[in-house]
Short mmCIF file of C-alpha atoms and ligand atoms in Angstrom, two decimals:
data_model
loop_
_atom_site.label_atom_id
_atom_site.label_comp_id
_atom_site.label_asym_id
_atom_site.label_seq_id
_atom_site.Cartn_x
_atom_site.Cartn_y
_atom_site.Cartn_z
CA MET Y 133 22.47 37.81 -35.60
CA THR Y 134 21.39 34.18 -36.65
CA LEU Y 135 23.77 31.71 -37.94
CA ARG Y 136 21.90 29.22 -40.44
CA TYR Y 137 23.23 25.87 -41.89
CA ILE Y 138 23.49 25.28 -45.30
CA SER Y 139 24.14 22.31 -47.70
CA THR Y 140 27.55 21.96 -49.41
CA ARG Y 141 25.62 21.26 -52.66
CA GLY Y 142 23.42 24.51 -52.15
CA GLN Y 143 19.92 22.69 -52.46
CA ILE Y 144 18.24 23.14 -49.02
CA ASP Y 145 16.32 25.88 -47.20
CA PRO Y 146 18.95 27.27 -44.63
CA CYS Y 147 17.87 25.52 -41.06
CA SER Y 148 18.95 25.87 -37.59
CA PHE Y 149 21.70 24.28 -35.59
CA SER Y 150 19.44 21.69 -33.80
CA GLN Y 151 17.82 20.77 -37.23
CA ALA Y 152 21.31 20.43 -38.70
CA VAL Y 153 22.11 17.99 -36.00
CA LEU Y 154 19.24 16.01 -36.23
CA MET Y 155 19.18 15.90 -40.11
CA GLY Y 156 22.86 14.47 -40.27
CA LEU Y 157 23.11 14.44 -43.91
CA ALA Y 158 21.71 17.22 -46.12
CA THR Y 159 18.55 16.20 -48.17
CA ASP Y 160 20.08 17.28 -51.24
CA GLY Y 161 22.94 14.64 -50.37
CA GLY Y 162 25.17 17.47 -49.46
CA LEU Y 163 26.70 17.89 -46.14
CA LEU Y 164 25.55 20.55 -43.74
CA LEU Y 165 28.04 23.70 -43.05
CA PRO Y 166 27.47 27.10 -41.50
CA GLU Y 167 26.63 29.75 -43.94
CA ALA Y 168 29.55 31.78 -42.26
CA ILE Y 169 32.44 30.89 -40.06
CA PRO Y 170 32.42 32.76 -36.88
CA GLN Y 171 35.76 34.49 -36.07
CA VAL Y 172 37.85 34.66 -32.99
CA THR Y 173 39.97 37.57 -31.85
CA ALA Y 174 43.48 37.62 -30.47
CA ARG Y 175 41.88 38.97 -27.21
CA GLN Y 176 39.59 35.67 -27.24
CA LEU Y 177 42.78 33.29 -28.07
CA ARG Y 178 44.45 34.44 -25.29
CA HIS Y 179 41.47 34.40 -22.85
CA TRP Y 180 40.48 30.66 -24.17
CA ALA Y 181 43.93 29.15 -23.58
CA THR Y 182 43.25 29.93 -19.68
CA LEU Y 183 40.04 27.86 -19.73
CA PRO Y 184 39.49 24.35 -18.58
CA PHE Y 185 38.20 22.40 -21.33
CA ALA Y 186 34.80 21.92 -20.78
CA GLU Y 187 34.39 25.79 -20.68
CA LEU Y 188 36.43 26.20 -23.82
CA ALA Y 189 34.38 23.98 -25.40
CA ALA Y 190 31.21 26.14 -24.71
CA GLU Y 191 33.05 29.05 -25.87
CA VAL Y 192 33.97 27.60 -29.19
CA ILE Y 193 30.71 25.91 -29.86
CA ARG Y 194 28.71 29.33 -28.87
CA PRO Y 195 29.05 31.27 -31.93
CA PHE Y 196 27.77 28.08 -34.02
CA ALA Y 197 24.36 27.97 -32.42
CA ASP Y 198 21.60 30.63 -31.92
CA GLU Y 199 21.26 31.60 -28.19
CA THR Y 200 17.43 30.79 -28.73
CA ASP Y 201 18.25 27.39 -30.24
CA LEU Y 202 20.71 26.41 -27.37
CA PRO Y 203 20.67 28.59 -24.47
CA ASN Y 204 23.82 29.63 -22.98
CA ASP Y 205 23.17 27.70 -19.65
CA ASP Y 206 22.19 24.51 -21.37
CA LEU Y 207 25.44 24.64 -23.58
CA ARG Y 208 27.57 25.02 -20.69
CA ARG Y 209 25.82 22.20 -18.92
CA LEU Y 210 26.03 19.98 -21.68
CA CYS Y 211 29.68 20.66 -22.38
CA GLN Y 212 30.20 20.06 -18.66
CA ARG Y 213 28.32 16.93 -18.81
CA SER Y 214 29.88 15.53 -22.11
CA PHE Y 215 33.58 15.68 -20.83
CA ALA Y 216 33.09 14.70 -17.27
CA SER Y 217 33.36 11.00 -18.53
CA PHE Y 218 36.82 11.51 -19.44
CA SER Y 219 39.58 10.18 -17.13
CA HIS Y 220 42.16 12.98 -17.37
CA PRO Y 221 41.45 16.08 -15.83
CA ALA Y 222 42.75 18.18 -18.75
CA VAL Y 223 40.37 15.92 -21.15
CA THR Y 224 42.86 16.17 -23.87
CA PRO Y 225 46.24 16.89 -22.53
CA VAL Y 226 49.49 17.68 -24.26
CA VAL Y 227 52.64 15.55 -23.24
CA ARG Y 228 55.98 15.98 -24.33
CA VAL Y 229 58.06 12.76 -24.90
CA GLY Y 230 61.34 12.65 -26.62
CA GLY Y 231 61.46 16.15 -28.17
CA ARG Y 232 57.89 15.57 -29.65
CA ALA Y 233 54.43 17.05 -28.66
CA ILE Y 234 51.67 14.40 -28.53
CA LEU Y 235 47.95 15.41 -27.97
CA GLU Y 236 46.29 12.41 -26.12
CA LEU Y 237 42.75 12.10 -27.34
CA PHE Y 238 42.13 8.77 -25.68
CA HIS Y 239 41.16 9.47 -22.21
CA GLY Y 240 37.26 8.72 -23.08
CA PRO Y 241 35.31 5.70 -22.03
CA THR Y 242 36.31 3.85 -25.10
CA LEU Y 243 40.04 5.02 -25.34
CA ALA Y 244 39.54 6.43 -28.72
CA PHE Y 245 39.33 10.19 -29.96
CA LYS Y 246 36.00 9.31 -31.21
CA ASP Y 247 34.60 9.81 -27.64
CA VAL Y 248 35.19 13.29 -27.78
CA ALA Y 249 32.61 13.72 -30.41
CA LEU Y 250 30.39 11.13 -29.42
CA GLN Y 251 30.14 11.65 -25.85
CA TRP Y 252 28.88 15.28 -26.78
CA LEU Y 253 26.90 14.18 -29.58
CA GLY Y 254 24.91 11.70 -27.28
CA ASN Y 255 24.32 14.53 -24.66
CA LEU Y 256 23.19 16.90 -27.39
CA PHE Y 257 20.80 14.36 -28.96
CA GLU Y 258 19.19 13.60 -25.53
CA TYR Y 259 18.93 17.55 -24.94
CA ILE Y 260 17.07 18.35 -28.27
CA LEU Y 261 14.89 14.95 -28.18
CA THR Y 262 13.83 15.89 -24.59
CA ARG Y 263 13.01 19.49 -25.49
CA ASP Y 264 11.17 18.90 -28.77
CA GLY Y 265 9.56 15.88 -27.55
CA GLY Y 266 10.92 13.38 -30.40
CA PHE Y 267 12.76 9.98 -30.30
CA LEU Y 268 15.49 8.46 -32.56
CA THR Y 269 16.75 5.05 -33.46
CA ILE Y 270 20.34 5.16 -34.31
CA LEU Y 271 21.52 2.32 -36.76
CA GLY Y 272 25.03 1.92 -37.73
CA ALA Y 273 27.45 -0.56 -38.90
CA THR Y 274 30.79 -0.66 -37.21
CA SER Y 275 34.09 -2.70 -37.66
CA GLY Y 276 35.05 -2.02 -34.19
CA ASP Y 277 35.78 1.62 -32.99
CA THR Y 278 33.01 3.75 -33.89
CA GLY Y 279 30.36 1.63 -32.99
CA SER Y 280 31.44 1.31 -29.32
CA ALA Y 281 32.15 5.11 -28.92
CA ALA Y 282 28.58 5.39 -30.11
CA ILE Y 283 27.11 3.20 -27.76
CA HIS Y 284 29.04 4.85 -24.92
CA GLY Y 285 27.95 8.27 -26.29
CA VAL Y 286 24.05 7.18 -26.23
CA ARG Y 287 23.83 4.71 -23.43
CA GLY Y 288 21.06 5.15 -21.03
CA ARG Y 289 19.85 8.53 -22.87
CA ALA Y 290 16.29 9.35 -23.01
CA GLY Y 291 14.55 9.23 -26.31
CA ILE Y 292 17.23 7.26 -28.15
CA GLN Y 293 17.70 3.46 -28.63
CA ILE Y 294 20.84 2.24 -30.57
CA PHE Y 295 21.65 -0.48 -32.96
CA ILE Y 296 24.81 -1.46 -33.77
CA LEU Y 297 25.86 -4.18 -36.12
CA HIS Y 298 29.20 -5.55 -36.17
CA PRO Y 299 30.43 -8.56 -37.94
CA HIS Y 300 30.12 -11.70 -35.94
CA GLN Y 301 33.50 -13.07 -34.60
CA ARG Y 302 35.36 -10.64 -36.79
CA VAL Y 303 36.06 -7.86 -34.33
CA SER Y 304 38.85 -8.01 -31.60
CA PRO Y 305 37.62 -9.80 -28.50
CA ILE Y 306 38.15 -6.19 -26.74
CA GLN Y 307 36.32 -4.19 -29.18
CA GLU Y 308 33.42 -6.85 -29.19
CA ARG Y 309 33.33 -6.76 -25.13
CA GLN Y 310 33.27 -2.91 -25.27
CA MET Y 311 30.12 -2.97 -27.08
CA THR Y 312 28.40 -5.89 -25.72
CA THR Y 313 29.03 -5.41 -21.89
CA VAL Y 314 27.00 -2.16 -22.06
CA LEU Y 315 23.82 -3.38 -20.75
CA ASP Y 316 21.55 -0.48 -20.65
CA SER Y 317 18.26 -1.16 -21.91
CA ASN Y 318 18.45 1.41 -24.93
CA VAL Y 319 21.56 -0.45 -26.22
CA HIS Y 320 21.10 -3.38 -28.74
CA ASN Y 321 24.27 -4.97 -30.17
CA VAL Y 322 23.71 -7.37 -33.37
CA ALA Y 323 26.86 -9.70 -34.53
CA VAL Y 324 25.88 -10.20 -38.02
CA ARG Y 325 26.87 -13.67 -39.57
CA GLY Y 326 29.09 -11.88 -42.14
CA SER Y 327 31.54 -9.35 -42.76
CA PHE Y 328 31.86 -5.52 -42.20
CA ASP Y 329 30.66 -4.75 -45.60
CA ASP Y 330 27.47 -6.93 -45.14
CA GLY Y 331 26.59 -4.73 -42.05
CA GLN Y 332 26.85 -1.56 -44.18
CA ARG Y 333 24.96 -3.05 -46.93
CA ILE Y 334 22.14 -3.84 -44.37
CA VAL Y 335 22.23 -0.42 -42.85
CA LYS Y 336 22.09 1.21 -46.44
CA ALA Y 337 18.98 -0.96 -47.20
CA LEU Y 338 17.29 -0.05 -44.29
CA PHE Y 339 17.77 3.69 -44.72
CA ASN Y 340 16.47 3.31 -48.36
CA ASP Y 341 13.56 1.92 -46.79
CA LEU Y 342 11.74 4.89 -46.53
CA PRO Y 343 8.39 4.00 -44.58
CA PHE Y 344 10.47 2.25 -42.02
CA ARG Y 345 12.97 5.07 -41.77
CA ASP Y 346 10.30 7.74 -41.07
CA GLN Y 347 8.21 5.51 -38.85
CA TYR Y 348 11.32 4.56 -36.47
CA ARG Y 349 13.00 7.96 -37.29
CA LEU Y 350 16.39 6.02 -37.88
CA GLY Y 351 19.35 8.26 -37.27
CA ALA Y 352 22.93 7.89 -38.20
CA ILE Y 353 25.87 8.59 -35.82
CA ASN Y 354 28.76 8.64 -38.53
CA SER Y 355 31.13 11.29 -38.80
CA ILE Y 356 29.14 13.42 -41.21
CA ASN Y 357 27.31 14.95 -38.26
CA TRP Y 358 28.27 18.60 -37.87
CA ALA Y 359 28.04 18.30 -34.27
CA ARG Y 360 30.99 15.88 -34.26
CA ILE Y 361 33.04 18.39 -36.11
CA LEU Y 362 32.48 21.12 -33.53
CA ALA Y 363 33.53 18.96 -30.60
CA GLN Y 364 36.55 18.10 -32.30
CA MET Y 365 37.63 21.82 -32.96
CA VAL Y 366 37.83 22.26 -29.26
CA TYR Y 367 40.74 20.25 -28.78
CA TYR Y 368 42.52 22.32 -31.58
CA PHE Y 369 42.13 25.20 -29.41
CA SER Y 370 43.19 23.57 -26.25
CA ALA Y 371 46.37 22.03 -27.54
CA TRP Y 372 47.30 25.32 -29.05
CA GLY Y 373 46.64 27.14 -25.86
CA GLN Y 374 48.78 24.22 -23.83
CA MET Y 375 51.48 24.42 -26.34
CA THR Y 376 51.79 28.34 -26.76
CA GLY Y 377 50.12 29.74 -23.40
CA GLY Y 378 47.94 31.58 -25.79
CA ASP Y 379 50.40 33.58 -27.75
CA PRO Y 380 48.80 34.59 -30.79
CA GLN Y 381 52.01 35.05 -32.51
CA ARG Y 382 53.01 31.41 -32.22
CA PRO Y 383 51.26 29.20 -34.93
CA LEU Y 384 51.39 25.45 -34.45
CA SER Y 385 51.65 22.47 -37.00
CA PHE Y 386 49.20 19.47 -36.41
CA ALA Y 387 49.79 15.91 -37.50
CA VAL Y 388 46.59 14.26 -38.15
CA PRO Y 389 46.03 10.32 -38.79
CA THR Y 390 43.30 10.59 -41.35
CA GLY Y 391 40.24 8.36 -42.47
CA ASN Y 392 37.17 10.05 -43.23
CA PHE Y 393 38.78 13.55 -43.13
CA GLY Y 394 36.73 14.50 -39.83
CA ASP Y 395 39.36 14.78 -37.49
CA ILE Y 396 41.46 17.29 -39.79
CA PHE Y 397 38.71 18.92 -41.29
CA ALA Y 398 37.97 20.12 -37.47
CA GLY Y 399 41.51 21.58 -37.73
CA TYR Y 400 40.82 23.27 -40.89
CA MET Y 401 37.77 24.93 -39.39
CA ALA Y 402 39.81 26.00 -36.15
CA HIS Y 403 42.23 27.52 -38.46
CA ARG Y 404 39.32 29.42 -40.49
CA MET Y 405 37.98 30.47 -37.09
CA GLY Y 406 41.27 32.27 -36.66
CA LEU Y 407 43.35 29.70 -34.72
CA PRO Y 408 46.98 30.19 -35.55
CA VAL Y 409 47.85 27.13 -37.68
CA GLU Y 410 51.11 26.58 -39.53
CA ARG Y 411 50.51 23.41 -41.25
CA LEU Y 412 48.01 20.53 -41.10
CA ILE Y 413 49.87 17.42 -41.98
CA LEU Y 414 47.39 14.71 -43.35
CA ALA Y 415 48.73 11.22 -42.81
CA THR Y 416 47.02 8.17 -44.27
CA ASN Y 417 48.11 4.80 -44.53
CA ARG Y 418 48.31 2.73 -47.61
CA ASN Y 419 44.46 3.63 -48.18
CA ASP Y 420 45.88 7.03 -49.72
CA ILE Y 421 43.27 8.21 -51.56
CA LEU Y 422 43.45 11.58 -49.85
CA SER Y 423 47.13 11.95 -49.60
CA ARG Y 424 47.37 11.48 -53.37
CA PHE Y 425 44.59 14.18 -53.88
CA PHE Y 426 46.92 16.64 -51.98
CA GLN Y 427 49.69 15.73 -53.97
CA THR Y 428 48.27 15.40 -57.53
CA GLY Y 429 44.96 17.19 -57.21
CA ARG Y 430 43.23 14.06 -58.36
CA TYR Y 431 40.58 12.34 -56.09
CA GLY Y 432 39.72 8.94 -57.09
CA SER Y 433 38.49 5.81 -55.14
CA ASP Y 434 40.24 2.55 -55.04
CA THR Y 435 39.18 -0.54 -52.84
CA ALA Y 436 40.25 -0.29 -49.38
CA VAL Y 437 42.94 -2.84 -48.16
CA ALA Y 438 43.34 -3.99 -44.52
CA THR Y 439 46.12 -2.40 -42.60
CA LEU Y 440 47.55 -2.24 -39.03
CA SER Y 441 45.59 1.37 -38.50
CA PRO Y 442 42.15 -0.37 -39.44
CA SER Y 443 40.10 2.83 -38.44
CA MET Y 444 41.87 4.29 -41.11
CA ASP Y 445 41.08 1.74 -43.98
CA ILE Y 446 38.61 3.98 -45.84
CA GLN Y 447 38.43 4.63 -49.69
CA ARG Y 448 36.04 7.57 -49.69
CA ALA Y 449 36.47 10.17 -47.10
CA SER Y 450 32.83 11.24 -46.25
CA ASN Y 451 33.83 14.72 -45.01
CA PHE Y 452 36.04 15.71 -47.79
CA GLU Y 453 33.15 17.18 -49.21
CA ARG Y 454 33.03 19.91 -46.64
CA TYR Y 455 36.51 21.06 -47.48
CA LEU Y 456 35.82 20.79 -51.20
CA TYR Y 457 33.02 23.25 -50.67
CA TYR Y 458 35.66 25.74 -49.17
CA LEU Y 459 38.35 24.86 -51.89
CA LEU Y 460 35.62 25.68 -54.44
CA ASP Y 461 35.03 28.90 -53.13
CA GLN Y 462 31.67 28.07 -51.56
CA ASP Y 463 29.92 27.48 -54.98
CA GLY Y 464 27.49 24.59 -54.26
CA ALA Y 465 26.78 24.10 -57.92
CA GLU Y 466 30.49 23.19 -58.38
CA VAL Y 467 30.51 20.77 -55.66
CA ALA Y 468 27.55 18.83 -56.86
CA ARG Y 469 29.16 19.00 -60.34
CA HIS Y 470 32.54 17.33 -58.66
CA MET Y 471 30.71 14.82 -56.74
CA ALA Y 472 28.65 13.75 -59.71
CA GLU Y 473 31.95 13.38 -61.96
CA LEU Y 474 33.19 11.19 -58.92
CA GLU Y 475 30.01 9.17 -58.78
CA ARG Y 476 30.08 8.55 -62.75
CA SER Y 477 33.94 8.39 -63.35
CA GLY Y 478 35.37 7.44 -59.89
CA GLU Y 479 37.56 10.40 -60.24
CA MET Y 480 37.39 14.25 -60.07
CA ARG Y 481 40.25 16.39 -60.82
CA LEU Y 482 40.63 19.68 -59.52
CA PRO Y 483 42.55 22.55 -61.59
CA GLU Y 484 46.40 22.94 -60.45
CA ALA Y 485 45.71 26.25 -58.99
CA LYS Y 486 43.63 24.86 -56.36
CA ARG Y 487 45.99 21.95 -55.51
CA VAL Y 488 48.66 24.77 -54.88
CA GLU Y 489 46.24 26.50 -52.67
CA ALA Y 490 45.59 23.38 -51.02
CA ALA Y 491 49.28 22.78 -50.40
CA ARG Y 492 49.69 26.12 -48.74
CA LEU Y 493 47.99 24.48 -45.57
CA PHE Y 494 48.18 20.80 -46.00
CA THR Y 495 51.17 18.49 -46.26
CA ALA Y 496 49.95 14.89 -47.08
CA ARG Y 497 51.97 11.63 -46.80
CA ALA Y 498 50.97 8.03 -46.96
CA VAL Y 499 52.64 5.50 -44.66
CA SER Y 500 53.18 1.86 -44.97
CA ASP Y 501 52.68 -0.79 -42.20
CA ALA Y 502 56.40 -1.35 -42.23
CA GLU Y 503 56.97 2.26 -41.41
CA THR Y 504 54.08 2.15 -39.02
CA LEU Y 505 55.88 -0.58 -36.92
CA GLU Y 506 59.33 0.88 -37.27
CA GLN Y 507 58.09 4.25 -35.77
CA ILE Y 508 56.18 2.42 -32.88
CA ARG Y 509 59.55 0.30 -32.32
CA ARG Y 510 61.93 3.25 -32.47
CA PHE Y 511 59.86 5.65 -30.47
CA HIS Y 512 59.43 3.00 -27.81
CA GLN Y 513 63.09 2.15 -27.56
CA GLU Y 514 63.92 5.89 -27.43
CA THR Y 515 61.37 7.21 -25.29
CA GLY Y 516 59.76 4.10 -23.65
CA TYR Y 517 56.27 5.59 -24.92
CA LEU Y 518 53.85 3.43 -26.82
CA LEU Y 519 52.08 4.67 -29.78
CA ASP Y 520 49.02 3.09 -31.26
CA PRO Y 521 49.45 2.43 -34.71
CA HIS Y 522 47.18 5.25 -35.94
CA THR Y 523 49.14 7.80 -33.95
CA ALA Y 524 52.26 6.01 -35.45
CA VAL Y 525 51.07 6.76 -38.87
CA GLY Y 526 50.56 10.48 -38.00
CA MET Y 527 53.99 10.94 -36.37
CA CYS Y 528 55.69 9.01 -39.06
CA ALA Y 529 54.17 11.30 -41.61
CA ALA Y 530 55.57 14.41 -39.66
CA THR Y 531 59.14 13.02 -39.72
CA GLU Y 532 60.20 16.31 -41.21
CA PHE Y 533 58.36 18.54 -39.03
CA PRO Y 534 59.55 17.93 -35.45
CA ASP Y 535 57.80 20.78 -33.90
CA ALA Y 536 54.33 19.41 -35.03
CA LEU Y 537 51.83 18.27 -32.40
CA SER Y 538 50.93 14.74 -33.03
CA LEU Y 539 47.37 13.85 -32.50
CA ALA Y 540 47.14 10.56 -30.40
CA THR Y 541 44.00 8.97 -31.63
CA ALA Y 542 43.98 5.63 -29.68
CA HIS Y 543 45.23 4.20 -26.61
CA PRO Y 544 48.11 1.63 -27.63
CA ALA Y 545 46.18 -1.19 -25.65
CA LYS Y 546 43.37 -1.10 -28.15
CA PHE Y 547 45.43 -2.40 -30.92
CA GLY Y 548 47.61 -4.77 -28.98
CA GLU Y 549 48.54 -6.91 -31.85
CA ALA Y 550 49.78 -4.37 -33.94
CA VAL Y 551 51.86 -3.08 -30.92
CA ARG Y 552 53.10 -6.79 -30.12
CA GLN Y 553 54.26 -7.04 -33.98
CA ALA Y 554 56.38 -3.81 -33.46
CA ILE Y 555 57.84 -4.48 -29.92
CA GLY Y 556 57.52 -7.95 -29.11
CA GLN Y 557 55.06 -7.68 -26.45
CA GLU Y 558 51.40 -6.56 -25.98
CA PRO Y 559 50.87 -3.43 -23.92
CA GLU Y 560 49.46 -3.69 -20.64
CA LEU Y 561 45.71 -3.33 -20.43
CA PRO Y 562 44.50 0.08 -18.65
CA ALA Y 563 42.23 -0.51 -15.78
CA SER Y 564 39.02 0.26 -17.66
CA LEU Y 565 39.92 -2.70 -20.23
CA ALA Y 566 41.16 -4.97 -17.38
CA GLY Y 567 38.29 -7.55 -16.39
CA LEU Y 568 36.28 -6.76 -19.41
CA LEU Y 569 36.28 -10.31 -20.79
CA GLU Y 570 34.56 -11.63 -17.81
CA LYS Y 571 31.91 -9.12 -17.73
CA PRO Y 572 28.31 -10.23 -18.49
CA SER Y 573 27.39 -9.25 -21.93
CA ARG Y 574 24.25 -9.09 -24.29
CA CYS Y 575 24.16 -9.54 -28.22
CA ALA Y 576 21.88 -10.87 -30.69
CA VAL Y 577 23.55 -13.08 -33.38
CA LEU Y 578 21.40 -12.63 -36.72
CA GLU Y 579 21.63 -13.55 -40.30
CA ALA Y 580 23.16 -11.03 -42.75
CA ASP Y 581 19.90 -10.28 -44.29
CA PRO Y 582 18.26 -6.79 -44.18
CA GLU Y 583 14.51 -8.45 -43.42
CA VAL Y 584 15.76 -10.30 -40.41
CA ILE Y 585 17.78 -7.05 -39.07
CA LYS Y 586 14.65 -5.07 -39.72
CA ALA Y 587 12.23 -7.47 -38.02
CA HIS Y 588 14.53 -7.68 -34.98
CA ILE Y 589 14.48 -3.88 -34.56
CA ILE Y 590 10.59 -3.96 -34.81
CA THR Y 591 10.05 -6.65 -32.09
CA THR Y 592 13.07 -5.05 -29.89
CA LEU Y 593 11.59 -1.93 -29.79
CA ALA Y 594 7.97 -3.11 -29.54
CA ALA Y 595 9.18 -4.48 -26.33
CA ALA Y 596 11.26 -1.51 -25.07
C1 LIG N 619 38.40 7.06 -36.79
C2 LIG N 619 39.69 7.10 -36.43
C3 LIG N 619 40.64 8.15 -37.14
C4 LIG N 619 40.43 8.72 -38.43
O1 LIG N 619 39.62 10.04 -38.07
P1 LIG N 619 38.82 10.77 -39.30
O2 LIG N 619 37.99 11.52 -38.49
O3 LIG N 619 37.95 9.38 -39.92
O4 LIG N 619 39.85 11.12 -40.19
C5 LIG N 619 42.10 7.92 -36.72
N1 LIG N 619 42.37 7.03 -35.80
C6 LIG N 619 41.67 6.39 -35.01
C7 LIG N 619 42.08 5.61 -33.82
C8 LIG N 619 40.26 6.37 -35.30
O5 LIG N 619 39.22 5.68 -34.44
#
């Protein structure tokens, strides 16, 4: 049986897993999804709970790609390689602290949960490109975290060049160094004299430059790539196994700090595959477009405001359309209609019955900066354990669900300033960050002009 990929807007010819990974965004503007969701049995669930992370990953991912497209041995090797870069033997361990369960997702090379997806995506890109004889120029703008996880995911990989734009002197020194001290010849950091929005505007302009995009095979690495969702599903199964020992009668709730709806959508998909999930607690900061949707059925954008959990300062959640597809009974035309409505009026509304349906699984809450700091302070005082601000948002949203597992999406040392505000001192730097400021670095500093950046990419690639 072959599993093919379709668009949430229903307007593309079904394609293979590899094609879906390289395509990123569907050509009709929608997002890619498998045309059916593979199902897991109780027996499999019990077995999966006994597997080490990389083996579990191969099992979870297996039914989403055809054997002919991604042979078993290759898949297993890819999974082994992708998660070997994590410093913890369990990759994503569950720890129990002060009566709460915490899923630590920050043991990868850049100490944030995005490593789980991007270590795997980097390996997968290289595998597909080497096999099919292609190349890819990844271009992205970052406000800090995604860029470094992406760079660490593709550094040194055959067939891939990566250009990451960050706002000059407007990311934290650690974030800057996590990117610019990667000296592999395929990694190109650009500090843009401007804001993060300037960087995004430039990236958008270059993706819209179709001759340039085609000639250099520009690729994106943002959270719309289906392969990222797949890798994130794995830790929901892993965490459930660690918590329940693999007992299919024991459902679990997850508290998920949410920005682009990627992480929590992976939990939704795991649930749709058959993972026993009681509740998905969707936590946002003051940028609450998602929590408002689950409370009111209205989805409308606002301007993003800066908070202490900057990786969630997002006004339009790019993965939300995937959930919408299922909520609208897999009707691509309906999804397209709602997205057009959002585009036109800045808001879409769903019928009350749909909101009620969504509320059976999702509980949503927005958390203020003051609550975030208080959560960090109190939890530290009671247990000695330091939460990063994103994790604190999730745990705070789950106050009424003490049995829920909190996803810890970043190491507190990455957000030392917020931690200092909460407890009066910065967290100790882990070994992998210590010494970072003294390491040699490489970065071009350029004007915030698409033509300048384009010329830089062309000359850099000509010399590569
Ligand atoms: C990206 C990020 C999030 C939000 O994840 P989404 O998949 O965008 O919802 C939360 N915490 C941290 C630390 C992040 O980097």
